[in-house]
């Protein structure tokens, strides 16, 4: 009987996988590597289904690792990562035409992308009550989607597996790693071969990240004046409690006003304004307001137009139940755990032996690098992690220009900066991001 059930299960998984094969990618055609797109059901979730895209390695799918990529938000689609950052075909900035990405991460790994949580992009929300979600639910759902994916692609069950992401992915990635870690402990016969994770420009500790880090970042980059700084310091203002004091609130409003026409995601990059691409480009504040719009100052017109094409929907096997337009970010009733963030997972994960890389573009004002350095220092001190390779510059191969700075600690924990770029660092500095990723997978130091 068990043999019959096993054969039936294998047949179901094979059928699901075959149906998800993308036979031709619009604008590109047939590819030399396989691409899959489909849905991963979340059990006992009132109808949630996660839309995934999987691009096989262009090198050796059987021996190369599997790497999951998660964009942030919360509520923003990982199609942004696929088609702007590290996928095999990307939209150049200011263009609506796909081109081959010389630095695609699937030249080194099998790349998997989730549109998560449910309700984001082309993922299916199910019952309307699912619109209310949080960090913990998202981590559990992503873990369940991952297990479903491995059941569809059992040939990768023994492959090394890594999780990657950026921005609010700084919450998604380590909390998913933690959930996979727990799953492996309680299900030794169904282990996911998790080896580690990497996070770019990611949130971890709200006490030092994002709003807490921005006033100091703005000050160090001459965004506001001495007068405003004097008020900020005199009243011991902080990025989390500034509203509690009128003077702090006034100083913070001054900072916000001065940042209105500055690109939050890279203070030295031009801001893409609403009229640059017509009425489709709308903007809002990061982590505030209605998110069913484009990301402020950032070009996503090409991707939005592409994902809403009928031939793309058909190629990606998008459910007929989805009748609304695809948007890069979706407004969910999302509860952010400001108390825990994802910092609580790190002591467990570093001591479990996973390889961990935190990287950051150093001109990002959305999740400033100074916040990342603070929580990393706290973690290193708390865990008594000695430095194994001191703070130093790193370079691209055959290039004497400084690509950034890096440091390595005990327990396979590293921090790397990418110089002169912002939030989407691996998009805006593709060669640097590719080398960093290559060395990370190989366990090499930059």
Coordinates of C-alpha atoms in Angstrom, one line a residue:
X1 CA 0.0 0.0 0.0
X2 CA 2.8 2.4 0.9
X3 CA 4.5 1.7 -2.4
X4 CA 1.3 2.5 -4.3
X5 CA 0.9 5.8 -2.3
X6 CA 4.5 6.7 -3.0
X7 CA 4.1 6.1 -6.8
X8 CA 0.9 8.2 -6.8
X9 CA 2.7 11.0 -4.9
X10 CA 5.6 11.0 -7.4
X11 CA 3.2 11.1 -10.3
X12 CA 1.3 14.1 -8.9
X13 CA 4.5 16.0 -8.2
X14 CA 5.9 15.2 -11.7
X15 CA 2.6 16.4 -13.3
X16 CA 2.7 19.6 -11.3
X17 CA 6.3 20.2 -12.3
X18 CA 5.6 19.5 -16.0
X19 CA 2.7 21.8 -16.1
X20 CA 4.8 24.6 -14.6
X21 CA 7.5 24.6 -17.3
X22 CA 7.8 27.9 -19.1
X23 CA 8.1 26.9 -22.7
X24 CA 9.0 30.4 -24.0
X25 CA 9.7 33.5 -22.1
X26 CA 8.0 36.5 -23.8
X27 CA 10.5 38.9 -25.5
X28 CA 13.3 36.2 -25.1
X29 CA 11.9 33.0 -26.5
X30 CA 13.2 29.5 -25.6
X31 CA 16.1 29.5 -23.1
X32 CA 19.1 27.2 -22.8
X33 CA 18.1 26.5 -19.2
X34 CA 14.7 25.5 -17.8
X35 CA 12.4 28.1 -16.2
X36 CA 9.3 27.0 -14.1
X37 CA 6.5 29.1 -12.9
X38 CA 3.5 28.0 -10.9
X39 CA 1.8 27.8 -7.5
X40 CA 2.7 26.3 -4.1
X41 CA -0.3 25.6 -1.9
X42 CA -0.1 26.4 1.8
X43 CA -1.9 23.7 3.8
X44 CA -4.6 24.7 6.3
X45 CA -4.5 28.4 5.2
X46 CA -7.9 29.1 3.8
X47 CA -6.7 29.1 0.2
X48 CA -3.2 30.7 0.2
X49 CA -1.0 29.8 -2.7
X50 CA 2.5 31.3 -3.3
X51 CA 3.5 32.0 -6.9
X52 CA 7.1 30.9 -7.6
X53 CA 9.5 31.2 -10.5
X54 CA 12.4 28.9 -10.7
X55 CA 15.4 29.3 -13.0
X56 CA 17.7 26.3 -13.3
X57 CA 21.4 26.9 -13.2
X58 CA 23.1 27.8 -16.4
X59 CA 26.1 25.8 -15.2
X60 CA 25.3 22.4 -13.7
X61 CA 21.8 22.2 -12.1
X62 CA 22.5 18.8 -10.5
X63 CA 25.6 19.9 -8.6
X64 CA 24.9 23.6 -8.0
X65 CA 23.1 24.8 -4.9
X66 CA 19.5 26.0 -4.8
X67 CA 19.1 29.7 -3.6
X68 CA 15.8 31.2 -2.7
X69 CA 15.4 35.0 -3.2
X70 CA 12.9 37.2 -1.2
X71 CA 12.3 40.9 -1.8
X72 CA 10.9 42.9 1.1
X73 CA 8.3 45.6 1.6
X74 CA 6.6 44.1 3.5
X75 CA 4.4 43.3 0.6
X76 CA 6.8 43.7 -2.4
X77 CA 7.2 41.1 -5.1
X78 CA 10.4 39.1 -5.7
X79 CA 9.8 39.5 -9.4
X80 CA 11.7 42.8 -8.8
X81 CA 14.7 40.7 -7.8
X82 CA 14.2 38.4 -10.8
X83 CA 13.8 41.1 -13.5
X84 CA 15.9 44.0 -12.1
X85 CA 18.5 42.5 -9.9
X86 CA 20.0 39.0 -10.2
X87 CA 17.8 37.2 -12.8
X88 CA 19.0 35.9 -16.2
X89 CA 17.2 38.7 -18.0
X90 CA 16.7 42.2 -16.6
X91 CA 15.2 45.5 -17.5
X92 CA 17.9 48.2 -17.7
X93 CA 17.0 51.3 -15.7
X94 CA 14.7 53.6 -17.8
X95 CA 14.0 50.8 -20.3
X96 CA 11.0 48.5 -20.9
X97 CA 13.0 46.0 -22.9
X98 CA 14.6 42.9 -21.4
X99 CA 18.2 42.1 -21.9
X100 CA 20.5 39.3 -20.9
X101 CA 22.2 39.8 -17.5
X102 CA 25.9 39.1 -17.7
X103 CA 26.0 38.7 -13.9
X104 CA 22.9 36.5 -13.4
X105 CA 23.1 34.6 -10.2
X106 CA 21.7 31.5 -12.0
X107 CA 25.1 31.2 -13.6
X108 CA 26.2 29.9 -10.2
X109 CA 23.1 28.5 -8.6
X110 CA 19.5 27.3 -9.2
X111 CA 17.5 30.4 -8.4
X112 CA 14.0 30.3 -6.8
X113 CA 11.8 33.3 -6.3
X114 CA 8.7 33.6 -4.1
X115 CA 6.0 36.3 -4.4
X116 CA 5.4 36.4 -0.7
X117 CA 3.3 36.8 1.5
X118 CA 0.2 35.4 -0.1
X119 CA -1.7 38.3 -1.9
X120 CA 1.5 39.8 -3.2
X121 CA 1.9 40.0 -7.0
X122 CA 0.3 37.0 -8.5
X123 CA 0.3 34.9 -5.3
X124 CA -3.2 33.9 -4.3
X125 CA -4.6 35.4 -1.0
X126 CA -7.5 32.9 -0.6
X127 CA -9.9 34.0 2.1
X128 CA -10.0 37.8 2.5
X129 CA -9.2 37.3 6.2
X130 CA -5.7 36.2 5.0
X131 CA -5.0 39.9 4.2
X132 CA -4.2 40.2 7.9
X133 CA -0.7 38.8 8.4
X134 CA 2.6 39.3 10.3
X135 CA 6.2 38.3 10.4
X136 CA 5.6 34.9 12.1
X137 CA 2.8 33.9 9.8
X138 CA 4.9 34.9 6.8
X139 CA 7.8 32.8 8.0
X140 CA 5.7 29.7 8.5
X141 CA 3.9 30.1 5.2
X142 CA 7.2 30.5 3.3
X143 CA 8.5 27.4 5.1
X144 CA 5.4 25.5 3.9
X145 CA 5.8 26.8 0.4
X146 CA 9.4 25.8 0.4
X147 CA 8.5 22.2 1.5
X148 CA 5.9 22.1 -1.3
X149 CA 8.5 23.2 -3.8
X150 CA 10.9 20.5 -2.8
X151 CA 8.1 17.9 -3.1
X152 CA 7.6 19.2 -6.7
X153 CA 11.4 19.1 -7.4
X154 CA 12.7 16.1 -5.3
X155 CA 15.9 15.9 -7.4
X156 CA 17.1 18.9 -5.4
X157 CA 16.4 17.5 -2.0
X158 CA 20.1 16.8 -1.4
X159 CA 21.4 20.0 -2.9
X160 CA 22.9 22.7 -0.7
X161 CA 20.2 25.2 0.0
X162 CA 20.6 28.9 0.8
X163 CA 18.1 31.8 1.5
X164 CA 18.8 35.3 0.2
X165 CA 17.0 38.6 0.1
X166 CA 17.1 42.3 0.7
X167 CA 15.4 45.2 2.6
X168 CA 12.4 43.8 4.6
X169 CA 13.9 40.5 3.5
X170 CA 16.1 41.1 6.5
X171 CA 13.1 39.9 8.4
X172 CA 11.8 37.3 5.9
X173 CA 15.2 35.6 5.4
X174 CA 16.5 34.8 8.9
X175 CA 13.0 34.1 10.3
X176 CA 12.5 31.6 7.4
X177 CA 15.9 30.1 8.1
X178 CA 14.9 29.8 11.8
X179 CA 11.6 28.0 10.8
X180 CA 13.6 25.6 8.5
X181 CA 16.0 25.0 11.3
X182 CA 13.2 24.0 13.6
X183 CA 11.6 21.9 10.9
X184 CA 14.8 20.0 10.5
X185 CA 15.1 19.4 14.2
X186 CA 11.6 17.9 14.4
X187 CA 11.6 16.2 11.0
X188 CA 14.9 14.5 10.6
X189 CA 13.6 12.3 7.7
X190 CA 12.4 15.4 5.8
X191 CA 15.3 17.7 6.3
X192 CA 15.9 20.7 4.1
X193 CA 19.7 20.9 3.4
X194 CA 20.0 24.5 4.6
X195 CA 23.6 25.7 4.6
X196 CA 23.2 29.4 5.2
X197 CA 21.8 32.7 4.1
X198 CA 22.7 36.2 3.0
X199 CA 20.8 39.5 3.4
X200 CA 21.4 42.8 1.6
X201 CA 20.5 46.2 3.1
X202 CA 18.2 44.4 5.5
X203 CA 16.2 45.2 8.6
X204 CA 17.1 43.2 11.7
X205 CA 16.8 45.3 14.9
X206 CA 14.3 48.1 14.8
X207 CA 16.0 49.8 17.8
X208 CA 19.0 50.6 15.5
X209 CA 17.7 50.1 11.9
X210 CA 15.6 52.3 9.5
X211 CA 14.0 55.2 11.4
X212 CA 16.5 54.8 14.3
X213 CA 19.5 55.0 11.9
X214 CA 18.3 57.7 9.5
X215 CA 18.9 60.9 11.5
X216 CA 22.6 60.0 12.0
X217 CA 22.9 58.8 8.4
X218 CA 21.4 62.1 7.1
X219 CA 23.7 64.1 9.4
X220 CA 26.9 62.3 8.2
X221 CA 25.8 63.0 4.6
X222 CA 25.1 66.7 5.2
X223 CA 21.4 66.5 4.6
X224 CA 20.4 68.9 7.4
X225 CA 22.0 71.8 9.3
X226 CA 23.9 72.3 12.5
X227 CA 20.8 74.0 14.0
X228 CA 18.6 70.9 13.5
X229 CA 21.4 68.7 14.8
X230 CA 21.8 70.8 17.9
X231 CA 18.1 70.4 18.7
X232 CA 18.2 66.6 18.0
X233 CA 21.1 66.2 20.4
X234 CA 19.9 68.7 23.1
X235 CA 16.6 66.9 23.6
X236 CA 18.1 63.4 23.2
X237 CA 15.8 62.7 20.3
X238 CA 15.6 59.2 18.7
X239 CA 14.2 57.9 15.4
X240 CA 11.6 55.9 17.3
X241 CA 10.4 58.4 19.9
X242 CA 10.8 61.7 18.2
X243 CA 7.0 62.3 18.1
X244 CA 7.0 62.3 21.9
X245 CA 8.6 65.8 22.1
X246 CA 7.6 68.8 20.0
X247 CA 11.2 69.9 19.4
X248 CA 12.2 66.4 18.3
X249 CA 9.1 66.2 16.0
X250 CA 10.0 69.6 14.5
X251 CA 13.6 68.5 13.9
X252 CA 12.5 65.3 12.3
X253 CA 10.0 67.1 10.0
X254 CA 12.8 69.3 8.9
X255 CA 14.8 66.2 7.9
X256 CA 11.9 64.7 6.1
X257 CA 11.2 67.9 4.2
X258 CA 14.8 68.1 3.0
X259 CA 14.7 64.5 1.8
X260 CA 11.6 65.0 -0.3
X261 CA 13.4 65.2 -3.6
X262 CA 16.3 63.0 -2.6
X263 CA 16.3 59.3 -3.6
X264 CA 15.9 57.5 -0.3
X265 CA 17.3 54.3 -1.7
X266 CA 20.5 55.9 -2.9
X267 CA 21.1 59.5 -1.9
X268 CA 23.5 60.1 -4.7
X269 CA 21.3 58.6 -7.5
X270 CA 18.7 60.7 -9.3
X271 CA 15.1 60.3 -8.3
X272 CA 12.7 58.9 -10.9
X273 CA 9.7 61.2 -10.7
X274 CA 6.1 60.4 -11.4
X275 CA 5.9 62.0 -14.8
X276 CA 9.0 60.2 -16.1
X277 CA 7.0 57.2 -17.2
X278 CA 3.5 58.6 -17.3
X279 CA 0.5 57.9 -15.1
X280 CA 1.4 54.4 -14.2
X281 CA 4.2 55.5 -11.9
X282 CA 2.9 56.6 -8.5
X283 CA 4.9 56.9 -5.4
X284 CA 4.5 56.6 -1.6
X285 CA 6.6 56.6 1.5
X286 CA 8.5 53.4 2.3
X287 CA 6.8 51.4 5.1
X288 CA 3.9 53.8 5.2
X289 CA 0.7 54.6 3.3
X290 CA -0.9 52.5 0.6
X291 CA 1.7 50.2 -0.9
X292 CA -0.2 49.1 -4.0
X293 CA 1.9 51.5 -6.0
X294 CA 5.5 51.8 -7.3
X295 CA 8.5 52.2 -5.1
X296 CA 9.4 55.9 -4.6
X297 CA 12.1 57.3 -6.8
X298 CA 12.8 53.9 -8.4
X299 CA 11.9 52.8 -12.0
X300 CA 9.7 49.8 -12.1
X301 CA 7.6 50.7 -15.2
X302 CA 9.1 48.1 -17.5
X303 CA 8.4 45.3 -15.0
X304 CA 4.9 46.4 -14.2
X305 CA 4.0 46.6 -17.9
X306 CA 5.7 43.2 -18.6
X307 CA 4.0 41.3 -15.8
X308 CA 0.5 42.6 -16.9
X309 CA 0.9 41.4 -20.5
X310 CA -1.4 38.5 -21.4
X311 CA 1.3 36.5 -23.0
X312 CA 3.4 36.8 -19.8
X313 CA 0.5 35.7 -17.7
X314 CA 0.0 32.7 -19.9
X315 CA 3.7 31.8 -20.0
X316 CA 3.9 32.0 -16.2
X317 CA 0.7 30.0 -15.8
X318 CA -1.0 32.7 -13.7
X319 CA -4.3 31.6 -12.2
X320 CA -7.5 32.7 -14.0
X321 CA -8.8 33.6 -10.6
X322 CA -6.5 36.7 -10.6
X323 CA -8.4 39.4 -12.5
X324 CA -6.6 42.4 -11.0
X325 CA -3.4 44.1 -12.3
X326 CA 0.0 43.0 -11.1
X327 CA 1.8 45.6 -9.0
X328 CA 5.3 45.5 -7.6
X329 CA 4.0 46.2 -4.0
X330 CA 0.7 45.3 -2.4
X331 CA -1.1 46.8 0.6
X332 CA -1.6 44.0 3.1
X333 CA -2.8 44.4 6.7
X334 CA 0.6 43.6 7.8
X335 CA 1.7 43.7 11.5
X336 CA 5.4 44.4 11.9
X337 CA 7.0 43.0 15.1
X338 CA 9.0 46.0 16.1
X339 CA 10.0 44.4 19.4
X340 CA 11.5 41.2 17.9
X341 CA 12.5 42.1 14.4
X342 CA 14.7 39.2 13.2
X343 CA 17.6 39.8 15.6
X344 CA 16.3 37.2 18.0
X345 CA 17.1 34.4 15.4
X346 CA 20.7 35.3 15.0
X347 CA 22.2 33.8 18.2
X348 CA 20.5 30.5 17.4
X349 CA 21.5 30.5 13.7
X350 CA 25.1 31.5 14.2
X351 CA 25.6 28.9 16.9
X352 CA 23.9 26.2 14.7
X353 CA 26.8 26.7 12.2
X354 CA 25.0 28.2 9.2
X355 CA 27.1 30.4 6.9
X356 CA 25.8 34.0 7.1
X357 CA 26.6 37.1 5.1
X358 CA 25.2 40.5 5.8
X359 CA 25.9 43.0 3.0
X360 CA 25.0 46.6 2.5
X361 CA 25.3 49.4 -0.1
X362 CA 26.8 52.4 1.8
X363 CA 24.6 55.2 0.3
X364 CA 21.3 53.7 1.2
X365 CA 19.1 55.9 3.4
X366 CA 16.2 53.5 3.6
X367 CA 18.0 50.9 5.7
X368 CA 21.3 52.7 6.5
X369 CA 24.5 50.9 6.9
X370 CA 25.2 52.5 10.3
X371 CA 22.2 50.6 11.7
X372 CA 23.5 47.3 10.4
X373 CA 26.9 47.9 11.9
X374 CA 25.3 48.6 15.3
X375 CA 23.3 45.4 15.6
X376 CA 26.1 43.3 14.2
X377 CA 28.4 44.7 16.9
X378 CA 25.8 43.9 19.5
X379 CA 25.6 40.3 18.2
X380 CA 29.3 39.8 17.9
X381 CA 29.9 41.0 21.5
X382 CA 27.0 39.0 22.9
X383 CA 28.2 35.8 21.2
X384 CA 31.9 36.4 21.9
X385 CA 32.7 36.0 18.2
X386 CA 36.4 36.7 17.5
X387 CA 37.5 38.4 14.3
X388 CA 39.1 35.9 11.9
X389 CA 39.9 38.3 9.1
X390 CA 40.0 42.0 10.0
X391 CA 38.2 45.0 8.4
X392 CA 39.8 45.5 4.9
X393 CA 39.0 46.6 1.4
X394 CA 38.0 44.2 -1.3
X395 CA 38.3 44.6 -5.1
X396 CA 36.9 43.2 -8.3
X397 CA 39.2 40.8 -10.1
X398 CA 42.0 42.6 -12.0
X399 CA 40.7 46.0 -10.7
X400 CA 42.5 48.1 -8.1
X401 CA 39.4 50.2 -7.4
X402 CA 37.9 49.6 -4.0
X403 CA 34.6 47.7 -4.3
X404 CA 33.9 47.9 -0.6
X405 CA 35.0 46.8 2.8
X406 CA 34.5 43.5 4.6
X407 CA 35.2 41.6 7.8
X408 CA 34.9 38.0 8.9
X409 CA 34.1 36.6 12.3
X410 CA 34.0 33.2 14.0
X411 CA 31.1 30.9 13.3
X412 CA 31.2 31.7 9.5
X413 CA 29.6 35.2 10.0
X414 CA 30.6 38.0 7.7
X415 CA 29.7 41.6 6.9
X416 CA 30.5 43.3 3.6
X417 CA 29.9 46.8 2.2
X418 CA 29.5 47.6 -1.4
X419 CA 30.9 51.1 -2.0
X420 CA 29.1 53.9 -3.7
X421 CA 25.7 52.3 -4.1
X422 CA 22.4 52.1 -2.2
X423 CA 19.5 49.8 -1.3
X424 CA 19.4 47.7 -4.5
X425 CA 23.1 47.2 -4.3
X426 CA 23.4 44.1 -6.4
X427 CA 21.3 45.8 -9.2
X428 CA 23.3 49.0 -9.3
X429 CA 26.7 47.2 -8.8
X430 CA 26.2 44.0 -10.7
X431 CA 29.8 42.9 -11.0
X432 CA 30.5 43.5 -7.3
X433 CA 27.3 41.7 -6.3
X434 CA 28.1 38.7 -8.5
X435 CA 31.6 38.3 -7.1
X436 CA 30.3 38.6 -3.5
X437 CA 27.7 35.9 -4.2
X438 CA 30.2 33.7 -5.9
X439 CA 32.6 33.8 -3.0
X440 CA 29.8 33.3 -0.5
X441 CA 28.7 30.1 -2.1
X442 CA 32.2 28.8 -2.4
X443 CA 32.9 29.6 1.3
X444 CA 35.8 32.0 0.2
X445 CA 36.7 35.3 1.8
X446 CA 36.7 38.4 -0.3

